[in-house]
Short mmCIF file of C-alpha atoms and ligand atoms in Angstrom, two decimals:
data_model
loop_
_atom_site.label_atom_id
_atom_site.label_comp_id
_atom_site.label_asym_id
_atom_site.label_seq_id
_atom_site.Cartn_x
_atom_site.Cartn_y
_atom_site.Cartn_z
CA UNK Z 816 -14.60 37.64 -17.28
CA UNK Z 817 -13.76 38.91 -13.91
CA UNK Z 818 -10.11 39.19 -13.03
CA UNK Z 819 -7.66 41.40 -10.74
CA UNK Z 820 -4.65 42.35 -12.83
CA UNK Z 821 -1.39 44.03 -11.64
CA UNK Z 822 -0.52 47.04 -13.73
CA UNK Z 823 2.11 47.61 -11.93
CA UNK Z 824 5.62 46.82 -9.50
CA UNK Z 825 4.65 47.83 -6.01
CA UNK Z 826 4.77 47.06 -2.21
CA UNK Z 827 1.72 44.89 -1.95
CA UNK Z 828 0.34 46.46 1.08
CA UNK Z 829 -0.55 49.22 -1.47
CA UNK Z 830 -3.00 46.74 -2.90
CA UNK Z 831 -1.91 47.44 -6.59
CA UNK Z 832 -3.76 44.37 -7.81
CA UNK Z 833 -7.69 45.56 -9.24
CA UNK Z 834 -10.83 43.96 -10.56
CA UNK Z 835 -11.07 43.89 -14.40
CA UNK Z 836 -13.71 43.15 -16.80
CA UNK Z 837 -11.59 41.07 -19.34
CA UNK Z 838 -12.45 39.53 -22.65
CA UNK Z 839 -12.44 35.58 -22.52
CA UNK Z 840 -9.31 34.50 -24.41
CA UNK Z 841 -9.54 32.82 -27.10
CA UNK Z 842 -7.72 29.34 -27.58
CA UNK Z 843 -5.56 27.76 -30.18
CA UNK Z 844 -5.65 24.40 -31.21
CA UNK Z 845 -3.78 22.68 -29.22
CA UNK Z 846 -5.40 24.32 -26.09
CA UNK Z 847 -7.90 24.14 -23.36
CA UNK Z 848 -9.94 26.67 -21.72
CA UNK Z 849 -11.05 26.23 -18.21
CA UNK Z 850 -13.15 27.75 -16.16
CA UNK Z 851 -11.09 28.35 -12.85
CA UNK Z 852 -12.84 27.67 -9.12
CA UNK Z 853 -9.66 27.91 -7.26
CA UNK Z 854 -6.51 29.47 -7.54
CA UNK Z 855 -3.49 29.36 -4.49
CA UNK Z 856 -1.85 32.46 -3.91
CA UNK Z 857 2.17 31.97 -3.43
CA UNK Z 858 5.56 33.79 -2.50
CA UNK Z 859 6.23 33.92 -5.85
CA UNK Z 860 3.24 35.95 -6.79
CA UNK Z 861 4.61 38.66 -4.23
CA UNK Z 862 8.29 38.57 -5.69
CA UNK Z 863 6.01 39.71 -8.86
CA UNK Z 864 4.29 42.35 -7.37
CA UNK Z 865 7.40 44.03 -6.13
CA UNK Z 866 9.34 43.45 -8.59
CA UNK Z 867 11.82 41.19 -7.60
CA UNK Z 868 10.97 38.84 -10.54
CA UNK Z 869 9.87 40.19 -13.92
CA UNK Z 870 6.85 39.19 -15.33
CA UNK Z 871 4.81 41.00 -18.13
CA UNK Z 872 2.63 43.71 -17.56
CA UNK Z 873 0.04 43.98 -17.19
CA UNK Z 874 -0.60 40.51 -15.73
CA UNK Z 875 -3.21 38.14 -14.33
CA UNK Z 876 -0.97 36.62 -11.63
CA UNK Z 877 -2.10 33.03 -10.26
CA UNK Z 878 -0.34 29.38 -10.72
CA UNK Z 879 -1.67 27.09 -8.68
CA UNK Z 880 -4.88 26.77 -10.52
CA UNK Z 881 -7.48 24.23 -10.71
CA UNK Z 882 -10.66 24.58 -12.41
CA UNK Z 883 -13.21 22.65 -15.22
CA UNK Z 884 -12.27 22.33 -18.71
CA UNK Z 885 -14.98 24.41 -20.60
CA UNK Z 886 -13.78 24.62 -24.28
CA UNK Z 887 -11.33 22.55 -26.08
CA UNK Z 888 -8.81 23.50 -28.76
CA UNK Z 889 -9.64 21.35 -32.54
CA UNK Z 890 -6.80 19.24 -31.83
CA UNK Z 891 -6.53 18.74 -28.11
CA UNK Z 892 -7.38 14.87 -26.83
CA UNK Z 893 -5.85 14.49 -23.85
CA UNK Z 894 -8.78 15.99 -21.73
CA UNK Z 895 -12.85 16.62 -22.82
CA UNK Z 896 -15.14 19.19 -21.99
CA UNK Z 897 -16.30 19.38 -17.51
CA UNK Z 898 -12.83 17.85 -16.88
CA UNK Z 899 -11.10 18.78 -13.62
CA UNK Z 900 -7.71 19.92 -14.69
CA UNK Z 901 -4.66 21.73 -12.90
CA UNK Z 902 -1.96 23.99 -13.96
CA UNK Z 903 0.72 24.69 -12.48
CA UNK Z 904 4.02 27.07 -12.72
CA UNK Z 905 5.22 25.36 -15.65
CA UNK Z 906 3.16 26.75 -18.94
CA UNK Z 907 5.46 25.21 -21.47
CA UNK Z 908 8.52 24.87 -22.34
CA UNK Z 909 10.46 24.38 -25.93
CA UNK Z 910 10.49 20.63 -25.81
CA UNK Z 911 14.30 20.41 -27.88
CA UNK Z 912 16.98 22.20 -26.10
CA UNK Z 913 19.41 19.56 -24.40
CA UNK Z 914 17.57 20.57 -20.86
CA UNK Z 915 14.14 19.58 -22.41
CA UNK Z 916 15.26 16.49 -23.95
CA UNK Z 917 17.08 14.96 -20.93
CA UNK Z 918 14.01 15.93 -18.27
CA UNK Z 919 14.92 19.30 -16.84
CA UNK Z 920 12.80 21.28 -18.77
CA UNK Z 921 12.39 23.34 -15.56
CA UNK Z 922 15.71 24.72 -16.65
CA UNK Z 923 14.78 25.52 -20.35
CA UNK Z 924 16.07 29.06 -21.61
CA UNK Z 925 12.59 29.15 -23.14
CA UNK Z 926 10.49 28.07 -19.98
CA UNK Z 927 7.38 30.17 -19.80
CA UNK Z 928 5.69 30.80 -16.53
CA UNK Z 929 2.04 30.81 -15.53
CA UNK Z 930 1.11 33.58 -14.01
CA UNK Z 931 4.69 35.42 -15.11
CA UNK Z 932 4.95 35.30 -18.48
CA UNK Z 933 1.49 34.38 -19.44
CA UNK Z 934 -2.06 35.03 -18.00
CA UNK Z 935 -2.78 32.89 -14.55
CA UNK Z 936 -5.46 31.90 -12.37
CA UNK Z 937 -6.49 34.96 -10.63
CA UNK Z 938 -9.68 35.26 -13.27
CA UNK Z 939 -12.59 33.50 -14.06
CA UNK Z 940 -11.14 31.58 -17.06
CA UNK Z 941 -7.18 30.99 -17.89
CA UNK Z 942 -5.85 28.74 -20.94
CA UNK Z 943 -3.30 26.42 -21.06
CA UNK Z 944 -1.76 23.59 -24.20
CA UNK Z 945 -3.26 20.21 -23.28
CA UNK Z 946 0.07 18.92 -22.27
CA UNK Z 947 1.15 21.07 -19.53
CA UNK Z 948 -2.77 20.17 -17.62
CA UNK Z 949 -3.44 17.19 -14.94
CA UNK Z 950 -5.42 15.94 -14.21
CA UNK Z 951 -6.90 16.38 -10.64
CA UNK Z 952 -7.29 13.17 -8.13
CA UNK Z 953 -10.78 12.81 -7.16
CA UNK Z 954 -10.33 12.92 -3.43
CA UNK Z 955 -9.40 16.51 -3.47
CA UNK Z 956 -11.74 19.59 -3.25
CA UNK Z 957 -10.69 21.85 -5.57
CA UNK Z 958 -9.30 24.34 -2.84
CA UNK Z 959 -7.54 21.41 -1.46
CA UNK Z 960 -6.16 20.82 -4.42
CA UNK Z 961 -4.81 24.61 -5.52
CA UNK Z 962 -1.62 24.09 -3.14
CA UNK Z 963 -0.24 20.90 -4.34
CA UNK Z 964 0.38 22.22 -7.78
CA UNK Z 965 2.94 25.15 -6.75
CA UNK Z 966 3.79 24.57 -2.76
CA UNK Z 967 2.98 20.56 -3.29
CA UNK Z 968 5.10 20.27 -6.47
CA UNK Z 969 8.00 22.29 -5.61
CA UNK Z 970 8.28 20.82 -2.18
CA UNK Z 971 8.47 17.62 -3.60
CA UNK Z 972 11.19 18.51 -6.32
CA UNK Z 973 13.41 19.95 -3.32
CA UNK Z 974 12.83 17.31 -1.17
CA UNK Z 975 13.95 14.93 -3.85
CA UNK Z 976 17.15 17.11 -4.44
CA UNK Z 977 17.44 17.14 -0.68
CA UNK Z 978 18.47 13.22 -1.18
CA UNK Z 979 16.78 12.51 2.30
CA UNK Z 980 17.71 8.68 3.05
CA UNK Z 981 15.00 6.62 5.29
CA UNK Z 982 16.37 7.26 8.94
CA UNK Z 983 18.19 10.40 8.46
CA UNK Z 984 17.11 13.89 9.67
CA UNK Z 985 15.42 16.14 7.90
CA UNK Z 986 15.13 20.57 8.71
CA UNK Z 987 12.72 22.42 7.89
CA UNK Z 988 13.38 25.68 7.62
CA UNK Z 989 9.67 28.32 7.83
CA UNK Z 990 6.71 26.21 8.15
CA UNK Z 991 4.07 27.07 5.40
CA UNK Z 992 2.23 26.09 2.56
CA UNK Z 993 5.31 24.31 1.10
CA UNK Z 994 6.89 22.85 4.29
CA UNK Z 995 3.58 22.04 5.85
CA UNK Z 996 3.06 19.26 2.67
CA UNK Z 997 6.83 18.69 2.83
CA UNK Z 998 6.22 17.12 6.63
CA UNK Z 999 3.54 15.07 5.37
CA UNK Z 1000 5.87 13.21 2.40
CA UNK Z 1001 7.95 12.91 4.43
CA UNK Z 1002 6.31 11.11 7.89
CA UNK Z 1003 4.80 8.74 4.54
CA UNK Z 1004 7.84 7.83 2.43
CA UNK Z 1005 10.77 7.92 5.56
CA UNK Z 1006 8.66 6.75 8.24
CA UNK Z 1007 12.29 6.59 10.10
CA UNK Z 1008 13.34 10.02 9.73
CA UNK Z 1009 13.59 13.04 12.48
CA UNK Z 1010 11.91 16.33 11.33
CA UNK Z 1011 12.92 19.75 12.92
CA UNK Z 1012 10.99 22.47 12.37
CA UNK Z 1013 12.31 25.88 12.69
CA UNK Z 1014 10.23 29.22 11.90
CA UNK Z 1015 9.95 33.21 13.30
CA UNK Z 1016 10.15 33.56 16.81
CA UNK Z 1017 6.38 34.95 17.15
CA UNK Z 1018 5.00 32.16 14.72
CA UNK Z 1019 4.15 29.67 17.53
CA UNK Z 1020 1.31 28.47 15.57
CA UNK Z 1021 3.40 27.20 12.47
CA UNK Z 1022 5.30 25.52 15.35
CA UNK Z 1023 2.16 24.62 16.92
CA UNK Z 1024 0.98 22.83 13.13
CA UNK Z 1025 4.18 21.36 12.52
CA UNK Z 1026 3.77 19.01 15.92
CA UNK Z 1027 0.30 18.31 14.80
CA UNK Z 1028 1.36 16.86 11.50
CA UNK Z 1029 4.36 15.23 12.93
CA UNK Z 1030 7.47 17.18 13.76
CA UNK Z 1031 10.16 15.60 16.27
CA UNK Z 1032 11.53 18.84 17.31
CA UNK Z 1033 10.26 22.30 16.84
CA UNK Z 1034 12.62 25.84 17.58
CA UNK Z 1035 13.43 28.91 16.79
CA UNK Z 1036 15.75 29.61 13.75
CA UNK Z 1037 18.96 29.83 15.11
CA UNK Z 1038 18.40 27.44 18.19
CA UNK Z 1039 20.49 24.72 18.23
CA UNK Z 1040 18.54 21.46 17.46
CA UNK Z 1041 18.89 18.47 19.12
CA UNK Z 1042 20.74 16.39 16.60
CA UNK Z 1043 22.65 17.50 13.40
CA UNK Z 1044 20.27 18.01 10.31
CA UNK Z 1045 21.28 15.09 7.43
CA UNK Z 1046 19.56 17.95 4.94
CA UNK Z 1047 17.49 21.17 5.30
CA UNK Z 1048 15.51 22.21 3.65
CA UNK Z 1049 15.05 26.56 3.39
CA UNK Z 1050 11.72 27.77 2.73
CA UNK Z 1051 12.02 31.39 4.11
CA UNK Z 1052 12.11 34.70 1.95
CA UNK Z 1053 15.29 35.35 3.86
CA UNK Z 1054 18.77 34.95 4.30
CA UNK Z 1055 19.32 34.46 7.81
CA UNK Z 1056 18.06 30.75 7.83
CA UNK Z 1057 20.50 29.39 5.00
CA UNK Z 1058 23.37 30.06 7.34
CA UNK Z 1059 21.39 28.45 10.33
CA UNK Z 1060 20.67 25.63 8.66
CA UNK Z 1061 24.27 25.49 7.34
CA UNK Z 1062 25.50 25.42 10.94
CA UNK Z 1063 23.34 22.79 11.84
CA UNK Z 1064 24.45 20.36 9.36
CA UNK Z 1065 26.10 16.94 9.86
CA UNK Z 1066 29.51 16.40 7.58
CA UNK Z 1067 28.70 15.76 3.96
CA UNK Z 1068 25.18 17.64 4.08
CA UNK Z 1069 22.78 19.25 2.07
CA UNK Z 1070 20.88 22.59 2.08
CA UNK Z 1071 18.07 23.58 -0.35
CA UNK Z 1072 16.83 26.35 -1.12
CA UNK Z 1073 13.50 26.42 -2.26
CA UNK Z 1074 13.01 30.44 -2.99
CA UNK Z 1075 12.81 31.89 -6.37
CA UNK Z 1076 13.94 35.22 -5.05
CA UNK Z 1077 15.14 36.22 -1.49
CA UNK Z 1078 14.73 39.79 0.29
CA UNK Z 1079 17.07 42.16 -0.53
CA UNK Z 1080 17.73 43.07 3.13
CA UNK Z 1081 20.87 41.20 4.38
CA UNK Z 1082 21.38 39.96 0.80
CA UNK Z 1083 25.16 40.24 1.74
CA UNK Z 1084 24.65 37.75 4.61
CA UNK Z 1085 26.58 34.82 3.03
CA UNK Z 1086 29.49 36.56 2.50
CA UNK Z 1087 29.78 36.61 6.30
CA UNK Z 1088 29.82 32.66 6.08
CA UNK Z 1089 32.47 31.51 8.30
CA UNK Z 1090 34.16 28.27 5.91
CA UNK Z 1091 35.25 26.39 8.90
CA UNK Z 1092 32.06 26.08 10.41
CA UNK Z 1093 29.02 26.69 7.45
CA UNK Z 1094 30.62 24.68 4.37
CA UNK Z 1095 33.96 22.78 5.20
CA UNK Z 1096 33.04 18.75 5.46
CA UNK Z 1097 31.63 18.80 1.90
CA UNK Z 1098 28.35 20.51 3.13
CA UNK Z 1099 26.49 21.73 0.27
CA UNK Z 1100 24.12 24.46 -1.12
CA UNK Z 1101 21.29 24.21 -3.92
CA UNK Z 1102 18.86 25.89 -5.32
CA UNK Z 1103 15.46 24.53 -6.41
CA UNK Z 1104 13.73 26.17 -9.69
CA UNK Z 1105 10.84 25.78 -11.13
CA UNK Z 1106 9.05 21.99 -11.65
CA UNK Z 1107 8.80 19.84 -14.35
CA UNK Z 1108 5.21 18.53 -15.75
CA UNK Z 1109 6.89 15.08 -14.27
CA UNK Z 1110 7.32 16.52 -10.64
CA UNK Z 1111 3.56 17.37 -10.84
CA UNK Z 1112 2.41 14.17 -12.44
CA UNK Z 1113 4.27 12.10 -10.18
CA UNK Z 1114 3.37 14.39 -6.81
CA UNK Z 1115 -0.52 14.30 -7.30
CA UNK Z 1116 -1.23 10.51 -7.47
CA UNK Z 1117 1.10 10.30 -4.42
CA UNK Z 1118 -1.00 13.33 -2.35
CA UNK Z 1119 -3.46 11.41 -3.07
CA UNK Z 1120 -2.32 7.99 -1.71
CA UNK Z 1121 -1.01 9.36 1.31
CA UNK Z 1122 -3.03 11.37 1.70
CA UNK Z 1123 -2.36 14.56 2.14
CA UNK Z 1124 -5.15 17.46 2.84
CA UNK Z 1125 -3.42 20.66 2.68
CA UNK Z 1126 -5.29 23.04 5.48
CA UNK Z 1127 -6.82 25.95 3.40
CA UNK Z 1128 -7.70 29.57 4.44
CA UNK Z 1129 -10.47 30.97 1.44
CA UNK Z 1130 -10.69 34.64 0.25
CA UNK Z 1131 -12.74 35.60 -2.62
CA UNK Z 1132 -11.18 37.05 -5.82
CA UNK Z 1133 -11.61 40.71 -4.94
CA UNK Z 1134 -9.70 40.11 -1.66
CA UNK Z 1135 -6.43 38.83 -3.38
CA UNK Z 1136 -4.61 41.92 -2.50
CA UNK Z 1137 -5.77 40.95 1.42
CA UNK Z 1138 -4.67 37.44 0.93
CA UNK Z 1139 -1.36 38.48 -0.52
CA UNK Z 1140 -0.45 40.94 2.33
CA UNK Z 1141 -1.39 38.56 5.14
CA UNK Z 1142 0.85 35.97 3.30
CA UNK Z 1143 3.54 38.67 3.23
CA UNK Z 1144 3.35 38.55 7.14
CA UNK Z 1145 2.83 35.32 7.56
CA UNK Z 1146 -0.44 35.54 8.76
CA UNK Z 1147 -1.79 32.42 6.32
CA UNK Z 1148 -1.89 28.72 8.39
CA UNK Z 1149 -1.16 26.80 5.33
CA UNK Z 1150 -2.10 27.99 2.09
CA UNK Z 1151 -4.18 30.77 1.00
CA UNK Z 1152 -6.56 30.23 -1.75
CA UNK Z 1153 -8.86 32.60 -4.19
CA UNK Z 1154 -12.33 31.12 -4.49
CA UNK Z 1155 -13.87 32.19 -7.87
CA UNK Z 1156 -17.56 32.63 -8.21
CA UNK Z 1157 -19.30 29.83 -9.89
ZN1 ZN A 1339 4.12 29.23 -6.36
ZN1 ZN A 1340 13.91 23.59 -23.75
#
């Protein structure tokens, strides 16, 4: 099988990721093989290739996968040969530690990674255990469908920790693959709520998409919106925006931060935090990691219903490292996708 495989750490504009001729893998019983036709390319993927987040090496990066299910496993029957399946960050977890057992297995000291710790979805073929696949709603194309399992997913999980009530307003820090979904839950389940969208000065045409899917107020980071923000919601690589949004915040508020890794320039910058003005009035600060196979199951049915179409830009395989850089710059209007040849 064809795949591009990083060997290893580097800036990505060095294009370190390169085509392979690969062995199939082979499967175990309990898993399913599938033949991959799409596969999103994410932040996360360029934490990886620079080495801000470990992952093994060499690796086929890729977890927003979506593809047909071409052999099965002798005791897999949750899914049967031509099935559309996903996968999605989340390749297993140990099922018994006290995070596992009480629904945050995105927290499990064993949680294994797609794409990070195992093989992904930048190949031809990719395996996965039965129970950590979904099943793919049919109105989706499978392109359309790549982004909801990773930017989808985890914008969902932080949007439920956000604990946005019906009426209140909602930030949104940087406006793209993630936020751009996040807007659309939103506008469907809090039809009452404000969204402000803030991103990069020069990105007028995030600001541009976030009217055209429904935002009440679009800026600048660092402008002073309108109204204080209920929650925010931070989907930047950097640290400027967490003490913007922190600012902006009405008493008793909530910021999330939905970044697995931030840049290392600034890193320092919330030291600077001034208490008075960034935290006092029990404002608050979380993190979002990982999903669970719930926040999937429970996101896709709703995508569906709402519906949401996530806008797509394609690049074949061999252009990944392309793809990857212009995400890096922020080039991408929504998300970026790797079309595999059928
Ligand atoms: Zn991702
Ligand atoms: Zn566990």
């Amino acid at each position: 099988m064809k795949a591009m495989i990083l060997k290893e750490t580097s800036p990505v504009e060095k294009e370190p990721l390169g085509i392979a001729d690969l062995p199939v893998p082979s499967l175990n019983s309990k898993e399913i093989l599938v033949k991959v036709s799409a596969c999103g390319v994410c932040h996360t993927e360029l934490d990886e290739i620079e080495g801000r987040i470990q992952s093994k090496l060499p690796i086929i990066l890729g977890h927003e996968i979506v593809g047909k299910v071409k052999e099965l496993g002798s005791q897999v029957t949750k899914f049967k040969k031509g099935d559309r399946v996903g996968i999605a960050w989340i390749h297993s977890s140990c099922g018994e530690c006290s995070f596992c057992r009480e629904g945050r297995e995105n927290l499990c000291a064993k949680f294994k990674a797609t794409g990070c710790d195992v093989d992904g979805g930048y190949a031809e073929f990719t395996l996965v255990s039965e129970d950590f696949a979904y099943p793919i709603p049919e109105m989706f194309s499978d392109s359309q469908a790549a982004p909801l399992l990773c930017a989808g997913a985890i914008g969902y999980r932080a949007l439920r920790l956000s604990n946005l009530q019906d009426g209140q307003i909602l930030g949104l820090f940087g406006f793209g693959a993630s936020a751009h979904i996040v807007i659309q839950i939103v506008k469907y389940k809090y039809p009452n709520s404000k969204v402000f969208v803030f991103t990069r000065p020069w990105q007028e045409e995030h600001r541009n998409l976030a009217r055209r899917l429904g935002a009440d107020w679009t800026g600048t980071t660092g402008d002073t919106p309108p109204a204080k923000l209920n929650c925010a919601i931070d989907f930047t690589p950097a640290w400027g925006p967490i003490a913007c949004a922190l600012r902006a915040l009405e008493k008793g508020g909530r910021v999330i931060i939905n970044a697995i890794r931030k840049e290392e320039k600034d890193k320092n910058s919330l030291l600077k935090l001034d208490y008075a003005g960034h935290l006092w009035l029990e404002k608050e600060i979380k993190s979002v990691a990982n999903i669970t196979r719930k926040d999937a199951q429970d996101f896709l049915p709703l995508a569906a219903q709402i519906p949401i179409l996530p806008k797509v830009q394609e690049f074949r395989l061999e252009e990944a490292n392309r793809a990857l850089i212009l995400l890096k710059q922020g080039k991408i209007q929504g998300a970026g996708i790797l079309r595999m040849p059928d």
